[in-house]
Tab-separated table of C-alpha atoms and ligand atoms in Angstrom:
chain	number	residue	atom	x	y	z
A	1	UNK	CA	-4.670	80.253	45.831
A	2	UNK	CA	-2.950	78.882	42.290
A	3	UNK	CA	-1.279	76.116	42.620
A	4	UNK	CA	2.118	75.382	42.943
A	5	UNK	CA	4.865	73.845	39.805
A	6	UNK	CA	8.170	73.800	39.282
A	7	UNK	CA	10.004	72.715	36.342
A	8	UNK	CA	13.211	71.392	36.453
A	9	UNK	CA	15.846	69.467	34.236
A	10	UNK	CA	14.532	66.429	34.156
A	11	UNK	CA	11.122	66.446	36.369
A	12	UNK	CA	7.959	68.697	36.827
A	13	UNK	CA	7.256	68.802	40.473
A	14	UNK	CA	3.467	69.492	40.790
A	15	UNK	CA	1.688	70.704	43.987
A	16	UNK	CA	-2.497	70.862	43.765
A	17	UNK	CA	-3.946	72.555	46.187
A	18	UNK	CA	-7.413	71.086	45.980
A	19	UNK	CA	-8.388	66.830	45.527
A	20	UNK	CA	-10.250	67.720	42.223
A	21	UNK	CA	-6.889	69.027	40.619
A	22	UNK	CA	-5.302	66.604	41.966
A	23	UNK	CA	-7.725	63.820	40.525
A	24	UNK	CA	-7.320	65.956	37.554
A	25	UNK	CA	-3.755	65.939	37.214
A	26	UNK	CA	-3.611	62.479	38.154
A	27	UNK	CA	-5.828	61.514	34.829
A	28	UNK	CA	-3.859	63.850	32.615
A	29	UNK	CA	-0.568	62.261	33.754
A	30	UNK	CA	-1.426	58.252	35.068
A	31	UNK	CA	2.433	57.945	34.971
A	32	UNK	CA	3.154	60.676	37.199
A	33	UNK	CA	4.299	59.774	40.701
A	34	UNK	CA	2.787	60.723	43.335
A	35	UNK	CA	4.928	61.729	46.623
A	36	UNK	CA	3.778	62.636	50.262
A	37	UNK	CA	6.996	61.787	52.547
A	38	UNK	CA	9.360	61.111	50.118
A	39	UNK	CA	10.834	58.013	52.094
A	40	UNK	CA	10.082	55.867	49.353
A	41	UNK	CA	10.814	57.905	45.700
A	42	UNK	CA	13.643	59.698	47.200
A	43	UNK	CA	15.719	56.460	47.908
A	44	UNK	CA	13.980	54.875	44.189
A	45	UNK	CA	15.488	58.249	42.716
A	46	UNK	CA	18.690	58.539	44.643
A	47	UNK	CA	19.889	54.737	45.231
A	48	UNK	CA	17.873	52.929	42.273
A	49	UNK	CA	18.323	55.477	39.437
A	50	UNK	CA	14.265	55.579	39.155
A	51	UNK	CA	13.408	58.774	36.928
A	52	UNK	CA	10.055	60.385	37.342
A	53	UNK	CA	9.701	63.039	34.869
A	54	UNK	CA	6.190	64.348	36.700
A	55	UNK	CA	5.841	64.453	40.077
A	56	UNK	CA	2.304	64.786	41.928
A	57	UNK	CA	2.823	66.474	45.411
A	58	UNK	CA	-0.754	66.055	47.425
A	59	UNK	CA	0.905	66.352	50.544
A	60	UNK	CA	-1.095	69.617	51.733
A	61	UNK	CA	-4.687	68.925	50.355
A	62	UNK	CA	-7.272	68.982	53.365
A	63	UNK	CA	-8.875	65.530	52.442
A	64	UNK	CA	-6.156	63.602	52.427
A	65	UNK	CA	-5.295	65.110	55.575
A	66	UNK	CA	-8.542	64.698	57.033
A	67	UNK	CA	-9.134	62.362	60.369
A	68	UNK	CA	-13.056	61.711	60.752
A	69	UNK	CA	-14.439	59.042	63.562
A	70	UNK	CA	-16.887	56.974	61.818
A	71	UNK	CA	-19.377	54.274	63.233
A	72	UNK	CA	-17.072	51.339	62.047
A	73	UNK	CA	-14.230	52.986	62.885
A	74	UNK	CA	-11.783	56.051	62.740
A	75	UNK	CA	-10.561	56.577	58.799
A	76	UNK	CA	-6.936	58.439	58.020
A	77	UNK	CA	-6.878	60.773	54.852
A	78	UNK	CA	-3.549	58.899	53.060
A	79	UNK	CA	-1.194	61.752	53.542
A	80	UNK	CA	-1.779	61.721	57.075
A	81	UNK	CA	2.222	60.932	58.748
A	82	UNK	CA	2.606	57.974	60.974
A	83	UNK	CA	3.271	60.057	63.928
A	84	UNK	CA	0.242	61.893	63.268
A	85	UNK	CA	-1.789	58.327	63.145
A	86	UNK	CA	0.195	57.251	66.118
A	87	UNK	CA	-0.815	60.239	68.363
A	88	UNK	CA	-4.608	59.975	67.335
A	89	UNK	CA	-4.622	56.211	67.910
A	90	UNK	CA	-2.727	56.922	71.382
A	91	UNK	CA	-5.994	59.174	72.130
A	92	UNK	CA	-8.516	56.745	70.999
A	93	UNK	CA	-6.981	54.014	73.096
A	94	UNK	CA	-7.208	56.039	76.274
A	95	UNK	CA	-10.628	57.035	75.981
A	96	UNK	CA	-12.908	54.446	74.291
A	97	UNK	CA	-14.141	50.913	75.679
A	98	UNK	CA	-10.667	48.393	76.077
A	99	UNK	CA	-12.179	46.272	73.662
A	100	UNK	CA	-12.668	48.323	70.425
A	101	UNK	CA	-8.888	49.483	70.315
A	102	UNK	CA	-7.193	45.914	69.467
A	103	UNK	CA	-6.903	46.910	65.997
A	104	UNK	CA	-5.374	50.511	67.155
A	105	UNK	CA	-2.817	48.648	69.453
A	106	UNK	CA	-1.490	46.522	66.991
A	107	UNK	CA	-0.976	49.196	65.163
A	108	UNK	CA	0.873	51.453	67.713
A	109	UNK	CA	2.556	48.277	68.296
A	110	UNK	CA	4.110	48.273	64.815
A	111	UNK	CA	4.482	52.205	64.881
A	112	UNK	CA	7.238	51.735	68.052
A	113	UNK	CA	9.064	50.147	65.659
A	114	UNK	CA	8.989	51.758	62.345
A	115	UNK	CA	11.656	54.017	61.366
A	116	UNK	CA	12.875	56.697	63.632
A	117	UNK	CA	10.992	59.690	64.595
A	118	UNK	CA	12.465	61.755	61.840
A	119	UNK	CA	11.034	59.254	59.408
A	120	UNK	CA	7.645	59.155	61.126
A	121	UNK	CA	7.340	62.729	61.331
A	122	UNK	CA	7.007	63.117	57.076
A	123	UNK	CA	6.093	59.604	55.865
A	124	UNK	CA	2.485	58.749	55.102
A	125	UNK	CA	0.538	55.752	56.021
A	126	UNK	CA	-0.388	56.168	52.088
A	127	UNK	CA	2.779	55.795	50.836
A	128	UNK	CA	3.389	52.503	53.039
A	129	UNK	CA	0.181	50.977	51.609
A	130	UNK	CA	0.886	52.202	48.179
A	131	UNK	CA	4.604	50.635	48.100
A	132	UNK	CA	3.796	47.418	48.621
A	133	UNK	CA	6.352	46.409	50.335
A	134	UNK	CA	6.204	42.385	50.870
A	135	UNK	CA	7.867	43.782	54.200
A	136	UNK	CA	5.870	46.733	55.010
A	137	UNK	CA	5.102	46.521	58.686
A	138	UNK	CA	1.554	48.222	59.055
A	139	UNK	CA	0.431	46.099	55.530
A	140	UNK	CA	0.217	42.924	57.755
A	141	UNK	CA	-1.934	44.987	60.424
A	142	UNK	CA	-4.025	46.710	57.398
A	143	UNK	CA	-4.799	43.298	56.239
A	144	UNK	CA	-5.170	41.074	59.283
A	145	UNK	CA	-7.771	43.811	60.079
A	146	UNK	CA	-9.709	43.708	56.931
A	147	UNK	CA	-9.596	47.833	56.486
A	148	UNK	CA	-11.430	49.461	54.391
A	149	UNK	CA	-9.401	51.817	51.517
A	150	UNK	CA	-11.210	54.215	49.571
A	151	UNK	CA	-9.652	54.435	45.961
A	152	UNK	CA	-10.425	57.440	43.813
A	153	UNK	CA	-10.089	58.868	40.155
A	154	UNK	CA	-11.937	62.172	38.503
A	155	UNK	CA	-14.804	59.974	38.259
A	156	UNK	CA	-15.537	59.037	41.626
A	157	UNK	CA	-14.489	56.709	44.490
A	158	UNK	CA	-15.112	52.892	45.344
A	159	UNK	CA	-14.170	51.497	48.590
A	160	UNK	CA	-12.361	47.948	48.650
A	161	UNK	CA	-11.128	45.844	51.656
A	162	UNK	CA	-7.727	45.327	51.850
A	163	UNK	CA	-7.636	41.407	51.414
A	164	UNK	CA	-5.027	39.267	49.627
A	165	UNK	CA	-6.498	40.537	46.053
A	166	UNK	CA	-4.853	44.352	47.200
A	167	UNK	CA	-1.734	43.382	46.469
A	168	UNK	CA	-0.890	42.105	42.745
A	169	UNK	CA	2.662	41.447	42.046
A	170	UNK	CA	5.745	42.621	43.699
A	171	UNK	CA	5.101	46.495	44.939
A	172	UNK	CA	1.501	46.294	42.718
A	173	UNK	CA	-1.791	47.133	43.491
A	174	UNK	CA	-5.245	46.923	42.394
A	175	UNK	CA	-4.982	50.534	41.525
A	176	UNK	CA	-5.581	51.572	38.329
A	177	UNK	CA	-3.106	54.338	36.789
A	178	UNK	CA	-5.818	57.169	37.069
A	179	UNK	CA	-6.680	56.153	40.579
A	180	UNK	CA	-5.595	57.782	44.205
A	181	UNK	CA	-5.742	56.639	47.181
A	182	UNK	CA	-7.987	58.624	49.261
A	183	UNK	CA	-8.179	57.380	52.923
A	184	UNK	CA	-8.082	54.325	54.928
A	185	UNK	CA	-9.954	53.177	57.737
A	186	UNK	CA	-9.014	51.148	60.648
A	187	UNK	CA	-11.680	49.347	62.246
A	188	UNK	CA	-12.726	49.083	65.923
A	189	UNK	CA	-12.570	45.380	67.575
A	190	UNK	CA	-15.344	44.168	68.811
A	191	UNK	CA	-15.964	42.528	72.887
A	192	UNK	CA	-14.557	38.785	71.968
A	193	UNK	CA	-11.972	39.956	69.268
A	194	UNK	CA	-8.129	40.168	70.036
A	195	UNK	CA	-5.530	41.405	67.494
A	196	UNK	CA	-1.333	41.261	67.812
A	197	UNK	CA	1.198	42.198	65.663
A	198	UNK	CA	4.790	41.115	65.473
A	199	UNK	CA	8.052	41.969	63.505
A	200	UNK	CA	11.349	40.658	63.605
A	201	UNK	CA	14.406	41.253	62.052
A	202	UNK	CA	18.060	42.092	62.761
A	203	UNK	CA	18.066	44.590	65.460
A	204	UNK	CA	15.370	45.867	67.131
A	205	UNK	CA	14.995	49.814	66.602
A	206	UNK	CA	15.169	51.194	63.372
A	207	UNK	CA	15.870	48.440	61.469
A	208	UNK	CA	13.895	46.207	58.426
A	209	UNK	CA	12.089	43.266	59.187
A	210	UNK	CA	12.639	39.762	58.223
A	211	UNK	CA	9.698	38.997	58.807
A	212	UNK	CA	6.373	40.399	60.401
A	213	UNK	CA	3.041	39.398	61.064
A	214	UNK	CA	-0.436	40.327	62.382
A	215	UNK	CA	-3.372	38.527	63.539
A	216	UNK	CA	-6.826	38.838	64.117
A	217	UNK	CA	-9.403	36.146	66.206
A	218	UNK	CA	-12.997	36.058	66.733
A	219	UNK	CA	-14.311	34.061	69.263
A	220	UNK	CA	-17.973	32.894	69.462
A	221	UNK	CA	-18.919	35.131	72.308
A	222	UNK	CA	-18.774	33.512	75.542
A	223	UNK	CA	-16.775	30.349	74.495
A	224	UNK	CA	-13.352	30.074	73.200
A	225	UNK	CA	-14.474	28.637	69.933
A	226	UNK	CA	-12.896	30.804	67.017
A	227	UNK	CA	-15.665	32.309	64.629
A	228	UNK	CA	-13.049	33.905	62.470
A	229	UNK	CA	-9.508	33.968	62.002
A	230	UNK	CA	-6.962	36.066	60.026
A	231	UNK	CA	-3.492	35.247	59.752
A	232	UNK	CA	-1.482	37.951	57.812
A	233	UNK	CA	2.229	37.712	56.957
A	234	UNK	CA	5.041	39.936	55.728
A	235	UNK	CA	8.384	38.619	54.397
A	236	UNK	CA	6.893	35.223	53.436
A	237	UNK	CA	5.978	36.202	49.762
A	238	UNK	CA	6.457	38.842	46.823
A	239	UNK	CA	3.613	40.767	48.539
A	240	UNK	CA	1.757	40.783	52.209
A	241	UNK	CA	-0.372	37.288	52.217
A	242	UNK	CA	-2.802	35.537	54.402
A	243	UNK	CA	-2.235	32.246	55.220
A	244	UNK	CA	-6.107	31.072	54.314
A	245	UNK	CA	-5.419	27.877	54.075
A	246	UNK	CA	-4.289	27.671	57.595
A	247	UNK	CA	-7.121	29.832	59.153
A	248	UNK	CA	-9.898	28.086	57.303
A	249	UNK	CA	-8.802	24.892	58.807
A	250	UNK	CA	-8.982	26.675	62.729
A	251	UNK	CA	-12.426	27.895	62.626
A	252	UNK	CA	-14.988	26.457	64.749
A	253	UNK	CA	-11.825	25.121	66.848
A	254	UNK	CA	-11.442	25.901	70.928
A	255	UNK	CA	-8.285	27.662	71.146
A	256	UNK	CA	-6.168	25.149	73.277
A	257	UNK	CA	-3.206	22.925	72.706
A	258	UNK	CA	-4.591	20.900	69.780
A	259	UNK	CA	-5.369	23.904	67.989
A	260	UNK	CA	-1.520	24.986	68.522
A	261	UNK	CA	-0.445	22.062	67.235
A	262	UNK	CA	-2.663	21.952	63.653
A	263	UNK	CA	-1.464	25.829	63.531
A	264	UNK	CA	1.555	24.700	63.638
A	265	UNK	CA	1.766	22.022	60.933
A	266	UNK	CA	-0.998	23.779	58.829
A	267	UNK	CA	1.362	26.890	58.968
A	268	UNK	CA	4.208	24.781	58.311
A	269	UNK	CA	2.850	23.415	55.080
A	270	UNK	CA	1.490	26.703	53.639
A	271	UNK	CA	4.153	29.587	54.181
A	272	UNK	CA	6.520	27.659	52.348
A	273	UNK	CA	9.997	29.664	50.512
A	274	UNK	CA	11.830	28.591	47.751
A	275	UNK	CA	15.062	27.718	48.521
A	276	UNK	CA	16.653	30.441	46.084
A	277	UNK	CA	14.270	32.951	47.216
A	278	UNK	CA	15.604	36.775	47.536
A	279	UNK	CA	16.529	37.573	51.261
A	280	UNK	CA	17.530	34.164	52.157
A	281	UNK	CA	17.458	32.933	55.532
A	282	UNK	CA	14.885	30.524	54.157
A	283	UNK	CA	14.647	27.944	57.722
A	284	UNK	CA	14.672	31.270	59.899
A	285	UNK	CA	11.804	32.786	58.330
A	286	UNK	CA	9.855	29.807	58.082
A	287	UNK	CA	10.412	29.301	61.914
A	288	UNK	CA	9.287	32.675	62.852
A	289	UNK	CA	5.617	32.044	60.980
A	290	UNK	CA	5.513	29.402	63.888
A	291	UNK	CA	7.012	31.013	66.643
A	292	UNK	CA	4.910	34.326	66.183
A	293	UNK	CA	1.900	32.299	65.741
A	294	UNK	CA	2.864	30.360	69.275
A	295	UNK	CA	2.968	33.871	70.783
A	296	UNK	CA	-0.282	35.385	69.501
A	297	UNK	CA	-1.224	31.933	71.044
A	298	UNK	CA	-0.326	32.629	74.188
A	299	UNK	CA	-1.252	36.307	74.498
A	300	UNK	CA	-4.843	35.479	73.148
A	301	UNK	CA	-4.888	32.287	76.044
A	302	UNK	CA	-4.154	34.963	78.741
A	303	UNK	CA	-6.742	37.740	77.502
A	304	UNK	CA	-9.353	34.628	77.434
A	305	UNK	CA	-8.907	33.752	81.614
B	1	FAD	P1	6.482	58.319	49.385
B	1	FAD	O1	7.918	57.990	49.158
B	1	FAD	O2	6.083	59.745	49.292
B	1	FAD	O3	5.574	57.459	48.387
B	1	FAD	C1	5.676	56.054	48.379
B	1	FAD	C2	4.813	55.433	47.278
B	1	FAD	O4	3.439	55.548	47.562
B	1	FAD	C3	5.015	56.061	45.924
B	1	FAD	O5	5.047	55.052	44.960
B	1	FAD	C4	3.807	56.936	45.773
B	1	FAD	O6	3.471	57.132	44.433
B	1	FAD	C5	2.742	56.159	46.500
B	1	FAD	N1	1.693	56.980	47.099
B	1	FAD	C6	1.813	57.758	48.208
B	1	FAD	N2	0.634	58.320	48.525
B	1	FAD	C7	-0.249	57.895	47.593
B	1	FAD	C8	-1.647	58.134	47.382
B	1	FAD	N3	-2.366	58.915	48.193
B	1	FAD	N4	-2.239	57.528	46.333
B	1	FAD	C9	-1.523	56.732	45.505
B	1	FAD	N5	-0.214	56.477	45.653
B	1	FAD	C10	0.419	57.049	46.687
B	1	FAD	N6	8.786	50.933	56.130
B	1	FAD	C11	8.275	50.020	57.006
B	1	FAD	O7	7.260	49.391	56.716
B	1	FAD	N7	8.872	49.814	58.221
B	1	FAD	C12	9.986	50.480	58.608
B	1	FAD	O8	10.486	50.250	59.717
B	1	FAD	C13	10.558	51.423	57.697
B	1	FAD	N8	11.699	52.082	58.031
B	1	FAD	C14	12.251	52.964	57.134
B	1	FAD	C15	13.450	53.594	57.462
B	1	FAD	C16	14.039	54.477	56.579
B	1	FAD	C17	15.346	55.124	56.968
B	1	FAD	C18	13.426	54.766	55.332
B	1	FAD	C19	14.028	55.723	54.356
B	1	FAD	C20	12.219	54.140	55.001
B	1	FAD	C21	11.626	53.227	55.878
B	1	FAD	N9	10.423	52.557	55.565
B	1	FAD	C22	9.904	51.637	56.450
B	1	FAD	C23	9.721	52.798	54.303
B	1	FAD	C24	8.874	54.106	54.249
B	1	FAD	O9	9.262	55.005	55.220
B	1	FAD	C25	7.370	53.848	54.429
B	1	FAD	O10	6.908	52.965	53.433
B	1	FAD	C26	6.529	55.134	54.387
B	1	FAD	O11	5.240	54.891	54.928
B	1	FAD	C27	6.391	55.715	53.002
B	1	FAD	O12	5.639	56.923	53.064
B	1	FAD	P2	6.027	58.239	52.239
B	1	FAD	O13	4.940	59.220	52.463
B	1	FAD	O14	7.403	58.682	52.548
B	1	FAD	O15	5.992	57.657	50.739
C-alpha cells in the first residue's frame, strides 16, 4: 500500500510504510524529525517553539515493531511503547530462570514510575533513548546494562553498546544525521549478577526525576568479590554518565563495609556539580549518588546470604 503524506503550512508529515523508505527518506531529508509517540516533539513544538518543517512518522513499520528473543537477550524494535516493553518483560520475568531477569526488573522497576499510563501507552523506548535526556529514567538502566543498539542508514546497520561514548552533548548522540535507530536489546543477567534501579524526585508518581540511577555487579562466582561493576547516573551531568572512576576502584573488592565506605568517598569525589549548575539543588543531588548507592548496597548484601 502507498505510503502516507500530508502537507501542511509549515510541515510535511511523512508516514513510510516499509524500513527501506524509511531509511530512504531519512537520507533524502537528515534534518527531518523523526516521531513515534510524540511525547517529546509535541511539547519541543508546542512549549519550545521548535519548527520541524519534515516530519518522519515510522511508527507503524513491522521492524521497528518487532520483539525477537535472542541468545543474549530479548531485543525491542525502537517504536515499540513502554507499556508494550513492560508487558513482554512482565512475561519474561515469570517464566525464565530468577537469575537472567535482573536487567528486566530494573527496568519494570523504572517503568512503575514513568509517566502515566496514557503516556506509556504511545511513547517509544526509541524516542527515550534518542532524547537524551540527562534525566531519562530507562537511559541509566540502558547503560548500567551495557545494551546493545542497532543504528541504521540506507547503507546498512552497525551495532554499538550503549556506554558513556552514546551520549555526546546535551540531548546528542553518536548518531549520524542519515542514521535510525533500529532496535535495542536488553540483556539477560547472568547466576552471580544483580542489577537495581532508582529515581527520585519531587513526588513519587508521575513526576520528573532529580535524580536516578542504575547499577549493575558481577561477582566472581561463588565469592562476594566484584568482577565487574557499573555505576550509571541520571541528573548528575549534561547527559547519562558512569561513574568509572568510582567502579574501577571497587573491582576485585568483597562487597562489605569497607567497600561502602570507598563507594562512598570515591562517589563523593567524582559526581561532583557546579555550583551554578541548571536544576539546582546542588547538596541534594550529590547526596542521593550516595544514598542510592548505600541502597543498591544493601539490596545486593541481602540477595548474597
Ligand atoms: P517522540 O517525541 O516521538 O520522539 C522523541 C525523540 O526521539 C525525537 O527527537 C525523535 O526524533 C527521536 N526518535 C524517536 N524514535 C527514533 C528512532 N527510531 N530513530 C531515531 N530517532 C528517533 N521521560 C522519562 O524518562 N521519565 C518520565 O517519567 C517521563 N514522564 C513524562 C511525562 C509526560 C507528561 C511527558 C509529556 C513526557 C514524559 N517523559 C518522561 C518523556 C517522554 O515521554 C519519553 O522520553 C518517551 O520515551 C519519548 O518517546 P516518544 O515515542 O513519545 O518520542
Amino acid at each position: 500500500s502507498a505510503s502516507l503524506r500530508f502537507h501542511g503550512e509549515r510541515a510535511v508529515w511523512l508516514q513510510p510504510n516499509s524500513l527501506d523508505e524509511f531509511l530512504r527518506l531519512k537520507s533524502e531529508h537528515p534534518d527531518a524529525r523523526v516521531v513515534v509517540g510524540n511525547t517529546e516533539v509535541g511539547i519541543e513544538v508546542k512549549f519550545k517553539n521548535m519548527v520541524y518543517p519534515v516530519i518522519l512518522a515510522p511508527a507503524f513499520i513491522p521492524e521497528l515493531n518487532k520483539v525477537t528473543q535472542t541468545e543474549d537477550g530479548i531485543v525491542f524494535g525502537a517504536a515499540c511503547t513502554l507499556s508494550h516493553m513492560g508487558a513482554v518483560l512482565k512475561q519474561a520475568v515469570q517464566t525464565l530462570p530468577p537469575h537472567q531477569t535482573e536487567v528486566f526488573l530494573a527496568v519494570l522497576e523504572q517503568l512503575r514510575w514513568f509517566a502515566g499510563l496514557q503516556i506509556r501507552n504511545v511513547a517509544a523506548v526509541g524516542g527515550n533513548i534518542m532524547t537524551a535526556s540527562p534525566i531519562s529514567d530507562l537511559n541509566p538502566v540502558f547503560m548500567a546494562a551495557g545494551c546493545k543498539l542497532t543504528l541504521m542508514d540506507k547503507d546498512g546497520s552497525r551495532v554499538v553498546h550503549m556506554d558513556d561514548g552514546f551520549f555526546t552533548g546535551y540531548r546528542k548522540t553518536i548518531l549520524r544525521p542519515q542514521e535510525i535507530l533500529l532496535s535495542i536489546e536488553l540483556p539477560y543477567s547472568k547466576k552471580s549478577q544483580f542489577v537495581s534501579a532508582f529515581k527520585q524526585s519531587p513526588r513519587r508518581e508521575d513526576d520528573i526525576s532529580i535524580v536516578t540511577a542504575a547499577m549493575n555487579v558481577t561477582f566472581t562466582p561463588g565469592t562476594d568479590v566484584v568482577e565487574d561493576l557499573k555505576l550509571s547516573y541520571g541528573g548528575m551531568a549534561a547527559t547519562t554518565v558512569l561513574a568509572k572512576k568510582t567502579a574501577n576502584r571497587l573491582l576485585k573488592k568483597r562487597w562489605g563495609e569497607e567497600l561502602l565506605q570507598d563507594a562512598c568517598s570515591l562517589l563523593a569525589q567524582e559526581m561532583i556539580l557546579d555550583p551554578s549548575v541548571p536544576g539546582g539543588m546542588v547538596t541534594y543531588r550529590r547526596t542521593l549518588t550516595l544514598s542510592l548507592f548505600y541502597k543498591f548496597y544493601l539490596t545486593v548484601l541481602q540477595k548474597l546470604r
